[in-house]
């Protein structure tokens, strides 16, 4: 186990102090981070970090009374969630249609139709091999898969125990672009992607 440094960042010299430091860490975390990890990085008591996290969550939720404010606060478009793995900032579920529209429309110019369809197959059928994706789409997808890997939207998960084929799945970056916290929150996009509504007719 690596030693915890005796001194951490000079929080008093930073604008916003501990609160802003915790928020900055949450903004760059690509996976849930615990209060213990944050406290270790900043070299402050865990209880202090916990208080900041609770206040940030209340602030993002617009719970003015919990913060001791007499007025009102508007909730943010994002929220701070605590799971068994730790804390992380997510897009608020109410804005899923907005985020999905941005991903589907705003990013469409950057991904070809073939890439979007391949990404959908991976998202809804992962872990899935390139051969399986090709069978579903009816075309060779080697180049498209490489593009999606390069863009950080999908990644190699494991190898199939029988065939040895590489199996692919989506990344946390994909979830962030979709504005969701887990694959269980994936929207029903099948009607908008040709052929995807037929996936369940194929047998593994």
CSV table of C-alpha atoms in Angstrom, one decimal:
chain,number,residue,atom,x,y,z
A,1,UNK,CA,0.0,0.0,0.0
A,2,UNK,CA,1.4,3.4,-1.0
A,3,UNK,CA,2.0,5.9,1.8
A,4,UNK,CA,-0.4,8.8,2.2
A,5,UNK,CA,1.4,12.1,1.8
A,6,UNK,CA,1.7,14.1,5.0
A,7,UNK,CA,0.6,17.3,3.3
A,8,UNK,CA,-1.8,17.9,0.5
A,9,UNK,CA,-2.7,20.8,-1.8
A,10,UNK,CA,-2.9,24.2,-0.2
A,11,UNK,CA,-6.7,24.4,-0.3
A,12,UNK,CA,-6.8,27.8,1.3
A,13,UNK,CA,-4.9,29.2,-1.6
A,14,UNK,CA,-7.5,27.8,-4.1
A,15,UNK,CA,-10.7,29.7,-5.0
A,16,UNK,CA,-13.6,27.9,-3.3
A,17,UNK,CA,-11.3,25.9,-1.0
A,18,UNK,CA,-12.3,22.3,-0.1
A,19,UNK,CA,-15.7,22.5,-1.7
A,20,UNK,CA,-14.3,23.5,-5.1
A,21,UNK,CA,-11.5,20.9,-4.8
A,22,UNK,CA,-13.9,18.1,-4.2
A,23,UNK,CA,-16.1,19.3,-7.1
A,24,UNK,CA,-13.1,19.5,-9.4
A,25,UNK,CA,-12.2,15.8,-8.6
A,26,UNK,CA,-15.8,14.7,-9.2
A,27,UNK,CA,-15.8,16.5,-12.6
A,28,UNK,CA,-12.8,14.5,-13.9
A,29,UNK,CA,-13.5,11.1,-12.3
A,30,UNK,CA,-14.3,8.6,-15.0
A,31,UNK,CA,-15.7,6.2,-12.4
A,32,UNK,CA,-17.3,6.5,-9.0
A,33,UNK,CA,-14.9,7.7,-6.3
A,34,UNK,CA,-15.3,7.2,-2.6
A,35,UNK,CA,-15.1,9.9,0.1
A,36,UNK,CA,-12.0,8.0,1.4
A,37,UNK,CA,-10.2,8.4,-1.9
A,38,UNK,CA,-11.0,12.1,-2.1
A,39,UNK,CA,-9.9,12.6,1.5
A,40,UNK,CA,-6.6,10.8,0.9
A,41,UNK,CA,-5.9,12.9,-2.2
A,42,UNK,CA,-6.6,16.2,-0.5
A,43,UNK,CA,-5.2,15.0,2.9
A,44,UNK,CA,-8.2,16.1,4.9
A,45,UNK,CA,-10.6,14.3,7.2
A,46,UNK,CA,-13.1,12.0,5.6
A,47,UNK,CA,-15.9,13.6,7.7
A,48,UNK,CA,-15.0,17.0,6.0
A,49,UNK,CA,-15.3,15.5,2.6
A,50,UNK,CA,-18.6,13.8,3.5
A,51,UNK,CA,-20.1,17.1,4.6
A,52,UNK,CA,-19.0,18.7,1.3
A,53,UNK,CA,-20.5,15.8,-0.7
A,54,UNK,CA,-23.8,16.0,1.1
A,55,UNK,CA,-24.0,19.8,0.6
A,56,UNK,CA,-23.1,19.5,-3.1
A,57,UNK,CA,-25.8,16.9,-3.6
A,58,UNK,CA,-28.4,19.1,-1.9
A,59,UNK,CA,-27.2,22.1,-4.0
A,60,UNK,CA,-27.5,20.2,-7.3
A,61,UNK,CA,-30.9,19.0,-6.3
A,62,UNK,CA,-32.1,22.5,-5.4
A,63,UNK,CA,-32.8,21.6,-1.8
A,64,UNK,CA,-32.4,25.1,-0.4
A,65,UNK,CA,-33.8,24.3,3.0
A,66,UNK,CA,-31.2,21.6,3.6
A,67,UNK,CA,-28.5,24.2,2.9
A,68,UNK,CA,-30.0,26.7,5.3
A,69,UNK,CA,-31.2,29.1,2.6
A,70,UNK,CA,-34.3,31.1,3.0
A,71,UNK,CA,-34.9,31.4,-0.7
A,72,UNK,CA,-35.2,28.8,-3.5
A,73,UNK,CA,-32.7,27.1,-5.7
A,74,UNK,CA,-33.2,25.7,-9.2
A,75,UNK,CA,-32.0,22.1,-9.6
A,76,UNK,CA,-29.1,21.6,-12.0
A,77,UNK,CA,-29.1,19.6,-15.1
A,78,UNK,CA,-26.8,17.1,-13.4
A,79,UNK,CA,-26.9,15.4,-10.0
A,80,UNK,CA,-24.4,13.8,-7.6
A,81,UNK,CA,-25.2,10.2,-6.9
A,82,UNK,CA,-23.8,7.9,-4.2
A,83,UNK,CA,-23.6,4.2,-5.1
A,84,UNK,CA,-21.8,1.3,-3.5
A,85,UNK,CA,-18.8,2.1,-5.6
A,86,UNK,CA,-18.6,5.8,-4.6
A,87,UNK,CA,-19.7,9.2,-5.8
A,88,UNK,CA,-20.0,10.5,-9.3
A,89,UNK,CA,-21.7,13.3,-11.2
A,90,UNK,CA,-24.3,12.2,-13.8
A,91,UNK,CA,-26.8,14.0,-16.1
A,92,UNK,CA,-30.2,14.2,-14.4
A,93,UNK,CA,-32.5,11.5,-15.7
A,94,UNK,CA,-35.2,14.0,-16.5
A,95,UNK,CA,-32.9,15.4,-19.2
A,96,UNK,CA,-32.3,12.0,-20.9
A,97,UNK,CA,-34.4,13.1,-24.0
A,98,UNK,CA,-32.4,16.3,-24.3
A,99,UNK,CA,-29.0,14.5,-24.0
A,100,UNK,CA,-30.2,11.7,-26.3
A,101,UNK,CA,-31.2,14.2,-29.0
A,102,UNK,CA,-27.8,15.9,-28.7
A,103,UNK,CA,-26.0,12.5,-29.1
A,104,UNK,CA,-28.2,11.3,-31.9
A,105,UNK,CA,-28.5,14.6,-33.8
A,106,UNK,CA,-25.5,16.7,-32.7
A,107,UNK,CA,-23.0,13.9,-33.1
A,108,UNK,CA,-24.5,12.3,-36.1
A,109,UNK,CA,-22.3,14.2,-38.5
A,110,UNK,CA,-19.2,12.8,-36.7
A,111,UNK,CA,-20.4,9.2,-36.9
A,112,UNK,CA,-21.5,7.5,-40.1
A,113,UNK,CA,-24.8,5.6,-40.3
A,114,UNK,CA,-22.8,2.4,-40.3
A,115,UNK,CA,-21.0,3.4,-37.1
A,116,UNK,CA,-24.2,4.3,-35.4
A,117,UNK,CA,-25.8,1.0,-36.3
A,118,UNK,CA,-22.8,-0.9,-35.2
A,119,UNK,CA,-22.6,1.0,-31.9
A,120,UNK,CA,-26.3,0.2,-31.3
A,121,UNK,CA,-25.6,-3.5,-31.8
A,122,UNK,CA,-22.7,-3.4,-29.4
A,123,UNK,CA,-24.7,-1.4,-26.8
A,124,UNK,CA,-27.7,-3.8,-26.8
A,125,UNK,CA,-26.0,-7.1,-27.4
A,126,UNK,CA,-22.7,-6.8,-25.5
A,127,UNK,CA,-20.5,-8.7,-25.0
A,128,UNK,CA,-20.5,-9.3,-28.7
A,129,UNK,CA,-17.8,-10.3,-31.3
A,130,UNK,CA,-17.1,-8.6,-34.6
A,131,UNK,CA,-18.3,-11.7,-36.4
A,132,UNK,CA,-21.6,-11.5,-34.5
A,133,UNK,CA,-22.0,-7.9,-35.3
A,134,UNK,CA,-21.3,-8.6,-39.0
A,135,UNK,CA,-23.9,-11.3,-39.0
A,136,UNK,CA,-26.5,-9.0,-37.5
A,137,UNK,CA,-25.7,-6.1,-39.9
A,138,UNK,CA,-25.0,-8.2,-42.9
A,139,UNK,CA,-21.8,-6.4,-43.7
A,140,UNK,CA,-18.1,-6.5,-42.7
A,141,UNK,CA,-17.7,-4.2,-39.7
A,142,UNK,CA,-13.9,-4.5,-39.1
A,143,UNK,CA,-13.2,-0.9,-40.1
A,144,UNK,CA,-16.2,0.5,-38.2
A,145,UNK,CA,-15.3,-1.4,-35.0
A,146,UNK,CA,-11.8,0.0,-35.2
A,147,UNK,CA,-13.2,3.5,-35.5
A,148,UNK,CA,-15.5,3.1,-32.5
A,149,UNK,CA,-12.6,1.7,-30.5
A,150,UNK,CA,-10.4,4.7,-31.5
A,151,UNK,CA,-13.1,7.1,-30.4
A,152,UNK,CA,-13.4,5.5,-27.0
A,153,UNK,CA,-17.1,4.4,-27.5
A,154,UNK,CA,-16.4,0.7,-27.3
A,155,UNK,CA,-13.6,-1.5,-26.0
A,156,UNK,CA,-12.4,-5.0,-25.9
A,157,UNK,CA,-13.8,-6.8,-22.9
A,158,UNK,CA,-12.6,-10.4,-23.1
A,159,UNK,CA,-12.2,-13.4,-25.4
A,160,UNK,CA,-14.9,-15.9,-26.1
A,161,UNK,CA,-14.1,-19.1,-24.3
A,162,UNK,CA,-15.0,-21.4,-27.3
A,163,UNK,CA,-14.0,-19.4,-30.4
A,164,UNK,CA,-11.3,-17.2,-28.9
A,165,UNK,CA,-12.9,-14.2,-30.7
A,166,UNK,CA,-12.6,-10.8,-29.0
A,167,UNK,CA,-15.8,-9.6,-27.4
A,168,UNK,CA,-16.7,-5.9,-27.4
A,169,UNK,CA,-18.7,-3.7,-25.1
A,170,UNK,CA,-19.4,0.0,-24.6
A,171,UNK,CA,-17.3,2.3,-22.4
A,172,UNK,CA,-18.0,4.7,-19.6
A,173,UNK,CA,-17.4,7.4,-22.2
A,174,UNK,CA,-20.3,6.0,-24.2
A,175,UNK,CA,-22.5,6.3,-21.1
A,176,UNK,CA,-21.4,9.9,-20.5
A,177,UNK,CA,-22.2,10.8,-24.1
A,178,UNK,CA,-25.6,9.2,-23.7
A,179,UNK,CA,-26.1,11.0,-20.4
A,180,UNK,CA,-27.0,7.8,-18.5
A,181,UNK,CA,-25.5,6.1,-15.5
A,182,UNK,CA,-25.8,2.5,-16.6
A,183,UNK,CA,-26.8,0.3,-19.5
A,184,UNK,CA,-30.1,-0.3,-17.8
A,185,UNK,CA,-31.0,3.3,-18.7
A,186,UNK,CA,-30.5,2.9,-22.4
A,187,UNK,CA,-33.4,4.5,-24.4
A,188,UNK,CA,-35.4,2.5,-26.9
A,189,UNK,CA,-33.6,3.6,-30.1
A,190,UNK,CA,-34.5,0.5,-32.1
A,191,UNK,CA,-37.1,2.2,-34.2
A,192,UNK,CA,-34.6,4.8,-35.4
A,193,UNK,CA,-31.8,2.4,-36.4
A,194,UNK,CA,-32.5,0.1,-39.4
A,195,UNK,CA,-32.1,-3.5,-38.7
A,196,UNK,CA,-31.7,-3.2,-34.9
A,197,UNK,CA,-35.3,-4.2,-34.2
A,198,UNK,CA,-34.4,-7.5,-35.8
A,199,UNK,CA,-31.6,-8.3,-33.4
A,200,UNK,CA,-33.6,-10.7,-31.3
A,201,UNK,CA,-34.4,-12.9,-34.3
A,202,UNK,CA,-30.7,-14.0,-34.4
A,203,UNK,CA,-29.5,-16.8,-32.2
A,204,UNK,CA,-26.0,-16.8,-30.7
